[in-house]
PDB file of N, CA, C and O in Angstrom:
ATOM      1  N   ALA A   1     -20.319 -17.319  26.840  1.00  0.00           N
ATOM      2  CA  ALA A   1     -21.338 -16.921  25.867  1.00  0.00           C
ATOM      3  C   ALA A   1     -21.394 -15.464  25.643  1.00  0.00           C
ATOM      4  O   ALA A   1     -21.310 -14.549  26.621  1.00  0.00           O
ATOM      5  N   LYS A   2     -21.544 -15.079  24.438  1.00  0.00           N
ATOM      6  CA  LYS A   2     -21.676 -13.614  24.079  1.00  0.00           C
ATOM      7  C   LYS A   2     -23.076 -13.152  24.399  1.00  0.00           C
ATOM      8  O   LYS A   2     -24.085 -13.839  24.284  1.00  0.00           O
ATOM      9  N   PRO A   3     -23.177 -11.914  24.830  1.00  0.00           N
ATOM     10  CA  PRO A   3     -24.571 -11.268  25.092  1.00  0.00           C
ATOM     11  C   PRO A   3     -25.301 -11.276  23.790  1.00  0.00           C
ATOM     12  O   PRO A   3     -24.804 -11.212  22.676  1.00  0.00           O
ATOM     13  N   ARG A   4     -26.626 -11.368  23.866  1.00  0.00           N
ATOM     14  CA  ARG A   4     -27.407 -11.334  22.674  1.00  0.00           C
ATOM     15  C   ARG A   4     -27.231 -10.158  21.991  1.00  0.00           C
ATOM     16  O   ARG A   4     -27.098  -9.041  22.564  1.00  0.00           O
ATOM     17  N   GLY A   5     -27.235 -10.294  20.570  1.00  0.00           N
ATOM     18  CA  GLY A   5     -27.062  -9.133  19.689  1.00  0.00           C
ATOM     19  C   GLY A   5     -25.662  -8.817  19.421  1.00  0.00           C
ATOM     20  O   GLY A   5     -25.325  -7.951  18.517  1.00  0.00           O
ATOM     21  N   MET A   6     -24.647  -9.474  20.037  1.00  0.00           N
ATOM     22  CA  MET A   6     -23.300  -9.240  19.754  1.00  0.00           C
ATOM     23  C   MET A   6     -22.907 -10.018  18.472  1.00  0.00           C
ATOM     24  O   MET A   6     -23.368 -11.190  18.275  1.00  0.00           O
ATOM     25  N   ARG A   7     -22.158  -9.488  17.643  1.00  0.00           N
ATOM     26  CA  ARG A   7     -21.657 -10.104  16.394  1.00  0.00           C
ATOM     27  C   ARG A   7     -20.796 -11.279  16.695  1.00  0.00           C
ATOM     28  O   ARG A   7     -19.872 -11.161  17.496  1.00  0.00           O
ATOM     29  N   GLN A   8     -21.072 -12.451  16.113  1.00  0.00           N
ATOM     30  CA  GLN A   8     -20.217 -13.620  16.342  1.00  0.00           C
ATOM     31  C   GLN A   8     -19.223 -13.878  15.305  1.00  0.00           C
ATOM     32  O   GLN A   8     -18.161 -14.412  15.582  1.00  0.00           O
ATOM     33  N   GLU A   9     -19.372 -13.421  14.096  1.00  0.00           N
ATOM     34  CA  GLU A   9     -18.354 -13.742  13.035  1.00  0.00           C
ATOM     35  C   GLU A   9     -17.485 -12.501  12.802  1.00  0.00           C
ATOM     36  O   GLU A   9     -18.016 -11.366  13.070  1.00  0.00           O
ATOM     37  N   PRO A  10     -16.393 -12.678  12.266  1.00  0.00           N
ATOM     38  CA  PRO A  10     -15.501 -11.526  11.867  1.00  0.00           C
ATOM     39  C   PRO A  10     -16.055 -10.741  10.819  1.00  0.00           C
ATOM     40  O   PRO A  10     -16.878 -11.175   9.996  1.00  0.00           O
ATOM     41  N   LEU A  11     -15.561  -9.434  10.716  1.00  0.00           N
ATOM     42  CA  LEU A  11     -15.929  -8.616   9.627  1.00  0.00           C
ATOM     43  C   LEU A  11     -15.403  -9.136   8.302  1.00  0.00           C
ATOM     44  O   LEU A  11     -14.281  -9.676   8.319  1.00  0.00           O
ATOM     45  N   SER A  12     -16.215  -8.966   7.286  1.00  0.00           N
ATOM     46  CA  SER A  12     -15.611  -9.349   5.943  1.00  0.00           C
ATOM     47  C   SER A  12     -14.641  -8.256   5.511  1.00  0.00           C
ATOM     48  O   SER A  12     -14.617  -7.179   6.095  1.00  0.00           O
ATOM     49  N   VAL A  13     -13.760  -8.478   4.533  1.00  0.00           N
ATOM     50  CA  VAL A  13     -12.928  -7.424   4.034  1.00  0.00           C
ATOM     51  C   VAL A  13     -13.609  -6.239   3.583  1.00  0.00           C
ATOM     52  O   VAL A  13     -13.232  -5.091   3.862  1.00  0.00           O
ATOM     53  N   ARG A  14     -14.717  -6.431   2.996  1.00  0.00           N
ATOM     54  CA  ARG A  14     -15.579  -5.311   2.430  1.00  0.00           C
ATOM     55  C   ARG A  14     -16.101  -4.445   3.597  1.00  0.00           C
ATOM     56  O   ARG A  14     -16.079  -3.283   3.596  1.00  0.00           O
ATOM     57  N   GLU A  15     -16.573  -5.171   4.630  1.00  0.00           N
ATOM     58  CA  GLU A  15     -17.122  -4.457   5.792  1.00  0.00           C
ATOM     59  C   GLU A  15     -15.946  -3.569   6.489  1.00  0.00           C
ATOM     60  O   GLU A  15     -16.186  -2.489   7.023  1.00  0.00           O
ATOM     61  N   ALA A  16     -14.798  -4.184   6.600  1.00  0.00           N
ATOM     62  CA  ALA A  16     -13.645  -3.570   7.313  1.00  0.00           C
ATOM     63  C   ALA A  16     -13.252  -2.341   6.538  1.00  0.00           C
ATOM     64  O   ALA A  16     -13.036  -1.326   7.084  1.00  0.00           O
ATOM     65  N   LYS A  17     -13.143  -2.493   5.231  1.00  0.00           N
ATOM     66  CA  LYS A  17     -12.802  -1.296   4.380  1.00  0.00           C
ATOM     67  C   LYS A  17     -13.858  -0.212   4.437  1.00  0.00           C
ATOM     68  O   LYS A  17     -13.545   0.965   4.562  1.00  0.00           O
ATOM     69  N   ARG A  18     -15.062  -0.584   4.540  1.00  0.00           N
ATOM     70  CA  ARG A  18     -16.152   0.457   4.681  1.00  0.00           C
ATOM     71  C   ARG A  18     -16.051   1.116   5.911  1.00  0.00           C
ATOM     72  O   ARG A  18     -16.223   2.303   6.130  1.00  0.00           O
ATOM     73  N   LEU A  19     -15.852   0.354   7.096  1.00  0.00           N
ATOM     74  CA  LEU A  19     -15.719   0.926   8.410  1.00  0.00           C
ATOM     75  C   LEU A  19     -14.541   1.937   8.449  1.00  0.00           C
ATOM     76  O   LEU A  19     -14.722   3.028   8.973  1.00  0.00           O
ATOM     77  N   LEU A  20     -13.412   1.607   7.873  1.00  0.00           N
ATOM     78  CA  LEU A  20     -12.278   2.549   7.840  1.00  0.00           C
ATOM     79  C   LEU A  20     -12.657   3.759   6.945  1.00  0.00           C
ATOM     80  O   LEU A  20     -12.274   4.882   7.376  1.00  0.00           O
ATOM     81  N   ALA A  21     -13.278   3.521   5.883  1.00  0.00           N
ATOM     82  CA  ALA A  21     -13.600   4.658   4.951  1.00  0.00           C
ATOM     83  C   ALA A  21     -14.581   5.614   5.603  1.00  0.00           C
ATOM     84  O   ALA A  21     -14.475   6.846   5.396  1.00  0.00           O
ATOM     85  N   GLU A  22     -15.376   5.082   6.529  1.00  0.00           N
ATOM     86  CA  GLU A  22     -16.448   6.020   7.143  1.00  0.00           C
ATOM     87  C   GLU A  22     -15.961   6.616   8.468  1.00  0.00           C
ATOM     88  O   GLU A  22     -16.663   7.371   9.162  1.00  0.00           O
ATOM     89  N   THR A  23     -14.766   6.281   8.934  1.00  0.00           N
ATOM     90  CA  THR A  23     -14.204   6.825  10.229  1.00  0.00           C
ATOM     91  C   THR A  23     -13.624   8.093   9.959  1.00  0.00           C
ATOM     92  O   THR A  23     -12.707   8.258   9.196  1.00  0.00           O
ATOM     93  N   PRO A  24     -14.096   9.180  10.776  1.00  0.00           N
ATOM     94  CA  PRO A  24     -13.648  10.468  10.533  1.00  0.00           C
ATOM     95  C   PRO A  24     -12.161  10.600  10.976  1.00  0.00           C
ATOM     96  O   PRO A  24     -11.727   9.934  11.863  1.00  0.00           O
ATOM     97  N   ARG A  25     -11.343  11.360  10.148  1.00  0.00           N
ATOM     98  CA  ARG A  25      -9.977  11.516  10.381  1.00  0.00           C
ATOM     99  C   ARG A  25      -9.560  12.930  10.622  1.00  0.00           C
ATOM    100  O   ARG A  25      -8.436  13.261  10.640  1.00  0.00           O
ATOM    101  N   ALA A  26     -10.490  13.833  11.045  1.00  0.00           N
ATOM    102  CA  ALA A  26     -10.236  15.224  11.254  1.00  0.00           C
ATOM    103  C   ALA A  26      -9.581  15.477  12.598  1.00  0.00           C
ATOM    104  O   ALA A  26     -10.083  14.834  13.543  1.00  0.00           O
ATOM    105  N   GLY A  27      -8.617  16.199  12.594  1.00  0.00           N
ATOM    106  CA  GLY A  27      -7.899  16.487  13.913  1.00  0.00           C
ATOM    107  C   GLY A  27      -7.171  15.322  14.533  1.00  0.00           C
ATOM    108  O   GLY A  27      -7.194  14.249  14.056  1.00  0.00           O
ATOM    109  N   PHE A  28      -6.571  15.632  15.649  1.00  0.00           N
ATOM    110  CA  PHE A  28      -5.718  14.647  16.284  1.00  0.00           C
ATOM    111  C   PHE A  28      -6.524  13.403  16.739  1.00  0.00           C
ATOM    112  O   PHE A  28      -6.227  12.271  16.533  1.00  0.00           O
ATOM    113  N   ILE A  29      -7.703  13.720  17.350  1.00  0.00           N
ATOM    114  CA  ILE A  29      -8.567  12.624  17.863  1.00  0.00           C
ATOM    115  C   ILE A  29      -9.082  11.706  16.859  1.00  0.00           C
ATOM    116  O   ILE A  29      -9.051  10.553  16.853  1.00  0.00           O
ATOM    117  N   GLY A  30      -9.547  12.317  15.661  1.00  0.00           N
ATOM    118  CA  GLY A  30      -9.976  11.516  14.568  1.00  0.00           C
ATOM    119  C   GLY A  30      -8.890  10.670  13.896  1.00  0.00           C
ATOM    120  O   GLY A  30      -9.138   9.517  13.575  1.00  0.00           O
ATOM    121  N   TYR A  31      -7.660  11.246  13.826  1.00  0.00           N
ATOM    122  CA  TYR A  31      -6.598  10.485  13.208  1.00  0.00           C
ATOM    123  C   TYR A  31      -6.166   9.343  14.213  1.00  0.00           C
ATOM    124  O   TYR A  31      -5.975   8.270  13.716  1.00  0.00           O
ATOM    125  N   ARG A  32      -6.112   9.745  15.460  1.00  0.00           N
ATOM    126  CA  ARG A  32      -5.854   8.627  16.480  1.00  0.00           C
ATOM    127  C   ARG A  32      -6.821   7.459  16.399  1.00  0.00           C
ATOM    128  O   ARG A  32      -6.507   6.354  16.357  1.00  0.00           O
ATOM    129  N   ASN A  33      -8.128   7.784  16.383  1.00  0.00           N
ATOM    130  CA  ASN A  33      -9.098   6.799  16.292  1.00  0.00           C
ATOM    131  C   ASN A  33      -9.015   5.947  15.102  1.00  0.00           C
ATOM    132  O   ASN A  33      -9.109   4.713  15.072  1.00  0.00           O
ATOM    133  N   TYR A  34      -8.721   6.580  13.918  1.00  0.00           N
ATOM    134  CA  TYR A  34      -8.554   5.882  12.680  1.00  0.00           C
ATOM    135  C   TYR A  34      -7.323   4.945  12.760  1.00  0.00           C
ATOM    136  O   TYR A  34      -7.477   3.801  12.335  1.00  0.00           O
ATOM    137  N   ALA A  35      -6.280   5.414  13.238  1.00  0.00           N
ATOM    138  CA  ALA A  35      -5.060   4.592  13.405  1.00  0.00           C
ATOM    139  C   ALA A  35      -5.298   3.437  14.312  1.00  0.00           C
ATOM    140  O   ALA A  35      -4.842   2.301  14.016  1.00  0.00           O
ATOM    141  N   GLN A  36      -5.982   3.579  15.414  1.00  0.00           N
ATOM    142  CA  GLN A  36      -6.230   2.504  16.383  1.00  0.00           C
ATOM    143  C   GLN A  36      -7.133   1.531  15.810  1.00  0.00           C
ATOM    144  O   GLN A  36      -6.957   0.210  15.861  1.00  0.00           O
ATOM    145  N   LEU A  37      -8.106   1.900  14.988  1.00  0.00           N
ATOM    146  CA  LEU A  37      -9.157   0.973  14.369  1.00  0.00           C
ATOM    147  C   LEU A  37      -8.335   0.247  13.249  1.00  0.00           C
ATOM    148  O   LEU A  37      -8.462  -1.039  13.168  1.00  0.00           O
ATOM    149  N   ALA A  38      -7.570   0.909  12.447  1.00  0.00           N
ATOM    150  CA  ALA A  38      -6.707   0.243  11.332  1.00  0.00           C
ATOM    151  C   ALA A  38      -5.866  -0.875  12.041  1.00  0.00           C
ATOM    152  O   ALA A  38      -5.785  -1.910  11.562  1.00  0.00           O
ATOM    153  N   PHE A  39      -5.198  -0.474  13.139  1.00  0.00           N
ATOM    154  CA  PHE A  39      -4.304  -1.392  13.781  1.00  0.00           C
ATOM    155  C   PHE A  39      -5.040  -2.628  14.266  1.00  0.00           C
ATOM    156  O   PHE A  39      -4.624  -3.718  14.102  1.00  0.00           O
ATOM    157  N   MET A  40      -6.218  -2.421  14.896  1.00  0.00           N
ATOM    158  CA  MET A  40      -7.101  -3.553  15.333  1.00  0.00           C
ATOM    159  C   MET A  40      -7.459  -4.472  14.144  1.00  0.00           C
ATOM    160  O   MET A  40      -7.382  -5.632  14.348  1.00  0.00           O
ATOM    161  N   LEU A  41      -7.885  -3.812  13.093  1.00  0.00           N
ATOM    162  CA  LEU A  41      -8.424  -4.705  11.979  1.00  0.00           C
ATOM    163  C   LEU A  41      -7.281  -5.363  11.316  1.00  0.00           C
ATOM    164  O   LEU A  41      -7.421  -6.526  10.877  1.00  0.00           O
ATOM    165  N   MET A  42      -5.983  -4.841  11.305  1.00  0.00           N
ATOM    166  CA  MET A  42      -4.911  -5.506  10.624  1.00  0.00           C
ATOM    167  C   MET A  42      -4.233  -6.592  11.525  1.00  0.00           C
ATOM    168  O   MET A  42      -3.626  -7.420  10.959  1.00  0.00           O
ATOM    169  N   THR A  43      -4.341  -6.413  12.784  1.00  0.00           N
ATOM    170  CA  THR A  43      -3.631  -7.283  13.718  1.00  0.00           C
ATOM    171  C   THR A  43      -4.517  -8.317  14.522  1.00  0.00           C
ATOM    172  O   THR A  43      -4.043  -9.208  15.102  1.00  0.00           O
ATOM    173  N   GLY A  44      -5.774  -7.932  14.664  1.00  0.00           N
ATOM    174  CA  GLY A  44      -6.631  -8.656  15.502  1.00  0.00           C
ATOM    175  C   GLY A  44      -6.568  -8.279  16.945  1.00  0.00           C
ATOM    176  O   GLY A  44      -7.146  -9.046  17.823  1.00  0.00           O
ATOM    177  N   ALA A  45      -5.898  -7.183  17.189  1.00  0.00           N
ATOM    178  CA  ALA A  45      -5.691  -6.845  18.620  1.00  0.00           C
ATOM    179  C   ALA A  45      -7.027  -6.253  19.160  1.00  0.00           C
ATOM    180  O   ALA A  45      -7.832  -5.657  18.392  1.00  0.00           O
ATOM    181  N   ARG A  46      -7.153  -6.392  20.474  1.00  0.00           N
ATOM    182  CA  ARG A  46      -8.380  -5.892  21.152  1.00  0.00           C
ATOM    183  C   ARG A  46      -8.119  -4.375  21.452  1.00  0.00           C
ATOM    184  O   ARG A  46      -7.022  -3.924  21.556  1.00  0.00           O
ATOM    185  N   SER A  47      -9.321  -3.686  21.645  1.00  0.00           N
ATOM    186  CA  SER A  47      -9.222  -2.240  21.918  1.00  0.00           C
ATOM    187  C   SER A  47      -8.364  -1.941  23.145  1.00  0.00           C
ATOM    188  O   SER A  47      -7.473  -1.068  23.092  1.00  0.00           O
ATOM    189  N   ILE A  48      -8.385  -2.613  24.276  1.00  0.00           N
ATOM    190  CA  ILE A  48      -7.622  -2.395  25.441  1.00  0.00           C
ATOM    191  C   ILE A  48      -6.198  -2.570  25.119  1.00  0.00           C
ATOM    192  O   ILE A  48      -5.290  -1.878  25.580  1.00  0.00           O
ATOM    193  N   GLU A  49      -5.823  -3.567  24.250  1.00  0.00           N
ATOM    194  CA  GLU A  49      -4.425  -3.885  23.840  1.00  0.00           C
ATOM    195  C   GLU A  49      -3.850  -2.741  23.126  1.00  0.00           C
ATOM    196  O   GLU A  49      -2.708  -2.307  23.337  1.00  0.00           O
ATOM    197  N   VAL A  50      -4.749  -2.237  22.183  1.00  0.00           N
ATOM    198  CA  VAL A  50      -4.212  -1.121  21.295  1.00  0.00           C
ATOM    199  C   VAL A  50      -3.940   0.082  22.167  1.00  0.00           C
ATOM    200  O   VAL A  50      -3.001   0.932  21.886  1.00  0.00           O
ATOM    201  N   ARG A  51      -4.897   0.458  23.007  1.00  0.00           N
ATOM    202  CA  ARG A  51      -4.774   1.700  23.750  1.00  0.00           C
ATOM    203  C   ARG A  51      -3.581   1.650  24.607  1.00  0.00           C
ATOM    204  O   ARG A  51      -3.149   2.763  25.043  1.00  0.00           O
ATOM    205  N   SER A  52      -2.951   0.522  24.974  1.00  0.00           N
ATOM    206  CA  SER A  52      -1.887   0.487  25.886  1.00  0.00           C
ATOM    207  C   SER A  52      -0.580   0.429  25.125  1.00  0.00           C
ATOM    208  O   SER A  52       0.573   0.551  25.719  1.00  0.00           O
ATOM    209  N   VAL A  53      -0.487   0.323  23.774  1.00  0.00           N
ATOM    210  CA  VAL A  53       0.691   0.333  23.042  1.00  0.00           C
ATOM    211  C   VAL A  53       1.515   1.652  23.214  1.00  0.00           C
ATOM    212  O   VAL A  53       0.831   2.654  22.978  1.00  0.00           O
ATOM    213  N   GLN A  54       2.799   1.565  23.384  1.00  0.00           N
ATOM    214  CA  GLN A  54       3.711   2.765  23.425  1.00  0.00           C
ATOM    215  C   GLN A  54       4.520   2.709  22.178  1.00  0.00           C
ATOM    216  O   GLN A  54       4.791   1.601  21.538  1.00  0.00           O
ATOM    217  N   ILE A  55       5.080   3.826  21.789  1.00  0.00           N
ATOM    218  CA  ILE A  55       5.910   3.865  20.599  1.00  0.00           C
ATOM    219  C   ILE A  55       7.086   2.872  20.640  1.00  0.00           C
ATOM    220  O   ILE A  55       7.503   2.326  19.651  1.00  0.00           O
ATOM    221  N   GLU A  56       7.690   2.674  21.813  1.00  0.00           N
ATOM    222  CA  GLU A  56       8.727   1.808  22.045  1.00  0.00           C
ATOM    223  C   GLU A  56       8.421   0.232  21.778  1.00  0.00           C
ATOM    224  O   GLU A  56       9.134  -0.582  21.682  1.00  0.00           O
ATOM    225  N   ASP A  57       7.067   0.007  21.817  1.00  0.00           N
ATOM    226  CA  ASP A  57       6.526  -1.369  21.630  1.00  0.00           C
ATOM    227  C   ASP A  57       6.442  -1.732  20.155  1.00  0.00           C
ATOM    228  O   ASP A  57       6.134  -2.907  19.886  1.00  0.00           O
ATOM    229  N   ILE A  58       6.690  -0.790  19.283  1.00  0.00           N
ATOM    230  CA  ILE A  58       6.552  -1.161  17.804  1.00  0.00           C
ATOM    231  C   ILE A  58       7.822  -1.207  17.156  1.00  0.00           C
ATOM    232  O   ILE A  58       8.737  -0.295  17.369  1.00  0.00           O
ATOM    233  N   ASP A  59       8.150  -2.234  16.497  1.00  0.00           N
ATOM    234  CA  ASP A  59       9.442  -2.423  15.790  1.00  0.00           C
ATOM    235  C   ASP A  59       9.134  -2.458  14.306  1.00  0.00           C
ATOM    236  O   ASP A  59       8.667  -3.576  13.698  1.00  0.00           O
ATOM    237  N   LEU A  60       9.353  -1.317  13.572  1.00  0.00           N
ATOM    238  CA  LEU A  60       8.962  -1.328  12.162  1.00  0.00           C
ATOM    239  C   LEU A  60       9.835  -2.014  11.287  1.00  0.00           C
ATOM    240  O   LEU A  60       9.461  -2.561  10.147  1.00  0.00           O
ATOM    241  N   GLU A  61      11.145  -2.213  11.720  1.00  0.00           N
ATOM    242  CA  GLU A  61      12.035  -2.900  10.866  1.00  0.00           C
ATOM    243  C   GLU A  61      11.676  -4.493  10.766  1.00  0.00           C
ATOM    244  O   GLU A  61      11.667  -5.095   9.800  1.00  0.00           O
ATOM    245  N   ARG A  62      11.220  -4.999  11.953  1.00  0.00           N
ATOM    246  CA  ARG A  62      10.859  -6.441  12.089  1.00  0.00           C
ATOM    247  C   ARG A  62       9.329  -6.685  11.791  1.00  0.00           C
ATOM    248  O   ARG A  62       8.804  -7.643  11.822  1.00  0.00           O
ATOM    249  N   LYS A  63       8.653  -5.461  11.691  1.00  0.00           N
ATOM    250  CA  LYS A  63       7.274  -5.417  11.472  1.00  0.00           C
ATOM    251  C   LYS A  63       6.361  -6.123  12.479  1.00  0.00           C
ATOM    252  O   LYS A  63       5.667  -7.102  12.247  1.00  0.00           O
ATOM    253  N   LEU A  64       6.643  -5.815  13.748  1.00  0.00           N
ATOM    254  CA  LEU A  64       5.945  -6.288  14.823  1.00  0.00           C
ATOM    255  C   LEU A  64       5.618  -5.368  15.907  1.00  0.00           C
ATOM    256  O   LEU A  64       6.263  -4.304  15.923  1.00  0.00           O
ATOM    257  N   ALA A  65       4.654  -5.655  16.789  1.00  0.00           N
ATOM    258  CA  ALA A  65       4.314  -4.876  17.985  1.00  0.00           C
ATOM    259  C   ALA A  65       4.116  -5.728  19.132  1.00  0.00           C
ATOM    260  O   ALA A  65       3.496  -6.819  19.059  1.00  0.00           O
ATOM    261  N   LEU A  66       4.527  -5.205  20.289  1.00  0.00           N
ATOM    262  CA  LEU A  66       4.369  -5.913  21.495  1.00  0.00           C
ATOM    263  C   LEU A  66       3.137  -5.406  22.178  1.00  0.00           C
ATOM    264  O   LEU A  66       3.091  -4.139  22.350  1.00  0.00           O
ATOM    265  N   LEU A  67       2.243  -6.207  22.527  1.00  0.00           N
ATOM    266  CA  LEU A  67       1.002  -5.864  23.232  1.00  0.00           C
ATOM    267  C   LEU A  67       1.298  -6.272  24.808  1.00  0.00           C
ATOM    268  O   LEU A  67       1.310  -7.484  25.035  1.00  0.00           O
ATOM    269  N   ARG A  68       1.485  -5.342  25.609  1.00  0.00           N
ATOM    270  CA  ARG A  68       1.928  -5.561  26.977  1.00  0.00           C
ATOM    271  C   ARG A  68       0.652  -5.903  27.897  1.00  0.00           C
ATOM    272  O   ARG A  68       0.697  -6.680  28.820  1.00  0.00           O
ATOM    273  N   VAL A  69      -0.493  -5.120  27.597  1.00  0.00           N
ATOM    274  CA  VAL A  69      -1.791  -5.405  28.330  1.00  0.00           C
ATOM    275  C   VAL A  69      -2.647  -6.245  27.514  1.00  0.00           C
ATOM    276  O   VAL A  69      -3.112  -5.921  26.384  1.00  0.00           O
ATOM    277  N   THR A  70      -2.950  -7.503  27.832  1.00  0.00           N
ATOM    278  CA  THR A  70      -3.699  -8.350  27.101  1.00  0.00           C
ATOM    279  C   THR A  70      -4.836  -9.066  27.942  1.00  0.00           C
ATOM    280  O   THR A  70      -4.772  -8.996  29.161  1.00  0.00           O
ATOM    281  N   LYS A  71      -5.778  -9.636  27.283  1.00  0.00           N
ATOM    282  CA  LYS A  71      -6.991 -10.309  27.863  1.00  0.00           C
ATOM    283  C   LYS A  71      -6.399 -11.320  28.897  1.00  0.00           C
ATOM    284  O   LYS A  71      -6.981 -11.527  30.065  1.00  0.00           O
ATOM    285  N   GLY A  72      -5.501 -12.165  28.550  1.00  0.00           N
ATOM    286  CA  GLY A  72      -4.945 -13.191  29.330  1.00  0.00           C
ATOM    287  C   GLY A  72      -3.906 -12.732  30.440  1.00  0.00           C
ATOM    288  O   GLY A  72      -3.356 -13.566  31.166  1.00  0.00           O
ATOM    289  N   GLY A  73      -3.464 -11.497  30.372  1.00  0.00           N
ATOM    290  CA  GLY A  73      -2.539 -10.962  31.330  1.00  0.00           C
ATOM    291  C   GLY A  73      -1.147 -11.184  30.941  1.00  0.00           C
ATOM    292  O   GLY A  73      -0.114 -10.712  31.633  1.00  0.00           O
ATOM    293  N   LYS A  74      -0.852 -11.783  29.753  1.00  0.00           N
ATOM    294  CA  LYS A  74       0.574 -12.127  29.370  1.00  0.00           C
ATOM    295  C   LYS A  74       0.915 -11.290  28.065  1.00  0.00           C
ATOM    296  O   LYS A  74      -0.042 -11.386  27.179  1.00  0.00           O
ATOM    297  N   PRO A  75       2.000 -10.695  27.956  1.00  0.00           N
ATOM    298  CA  PRO A  75       2.298  -9.913  26.743  1.00  0.00           C
ATOM    299  C   PRO A  75       2.349 -10.906  25.530  1.00  0.00           C
ATOM    300  O   PRO A  75       2.645 -12.067  25.669  1.00  0.00           O
ATOM    301  N   ARG A  76       1.957 -10.350  24.433  1.00  0.00           N
ATOM    302  CA  ARG A  76       1.975 -11.088  23.202  1.00  0.00           C
ATOM    303  C   ARG A  76       2.427 -10.203  21.984  1.00  0.00           C
ATOM    304  O   ARG A  76       2.420  -8.894  22.112  1.00  0.00           O
ATOM    305  N   VAL A  77       2.917 -10.810  21.020  1.00  0.00           N
ATOM    306  CA  VAL A  77       3.383 -10.069  19.733  1.00  0.00           C
ATOM    307  C   VAL A  77       2.444 -10.230  18.653  1.00  0.00           C
ATOM    308  O   VAL A  77       1.884 -11.329  18.431  1.00  0.00           O
ATOM    309  N   VAL A  78       2.160  -9.226  17.963  1.00  0.00           N
ATOM    310  CA  VAL A  78       1.442  -9.292  16.734  1.00  0.00           C
ATOM    311  C   VAL A  78       2.247  -8.776  15.598  1.00  0.00           C
ATOM    312  O   VAL A  78       3.152  -7.930  15.751  1.00  0.00           O
ATOM    313  N   TYR A  79       2.023  -9.250  14.426  1.00  0.00           N
ATOM    314  CA  TYR A  79       2.784  -8.899  13.329  1.00  0.00           C
ATOM    315  C   TYR A  79       2.016  -7.862  12.445  1.00  0.00           C
ATOM    316  O   TYR A  79       0.892  -7.931  12.281  1.00  0.00           O
ATOM    317  N   LEU A  80       2.831  -6.832  11.966  1.00  0.00           N
ATOM    318  CA  LEU A  80       2.222  -5.731  11.133  1.00  0.00           C
ATOM    319  C   LEU A  80       2.329  -6.160   9.677  1.00  0.00           C
ATOM    320  O   LEU A  80       3.252  -6.736   9.243  1.00  0.00           O
ATOM    321  N   PRO A  81       1.351  -5.768   8.919  1.00  0.00           N
ATOM    322  CA  PRO A  81       1.254  -6.101   7.503  1.00  0.00           C
ATOM    323  C   PRO A  81       2.316  -5.305   6.789  1.00  0.00           C
ATOM    324  O   PRO A  81       2.685  -4.235   7.221  1.00  0.00           O
ATOM    325  N   SER A  82       2.699  -5.787   5.626  1.00  0.00           N
ATOM    326  CA  SER A  82       3.705  -5.100   4.751  1.00  0.00           C
ATOM    327  C   SER A  82       3.131  -3.940   4.060  1.00  0.00           C
ATOM    328  O   SER A  82       1.959  -3.879   3.807  1.00  0.00           O
TER     329      SER A  82
END
């Protein structure tokens, strides 16, 4: 069960766009945070999964990313949007 006060339903497209629009992108840290948030919103990946992604885990030709650190402990693949 989720702790009280935790959101139970996914963000709407409008909410996701607003969240991205309001995320600061100044400097390396801001851009990194924006990129991680966008990746999470587009793929459904969890924060810990995104933070563990390395450049070699991303295949832009096949439009997929390998998530090595996952909640279940088994690597999984997520597909990147076109």
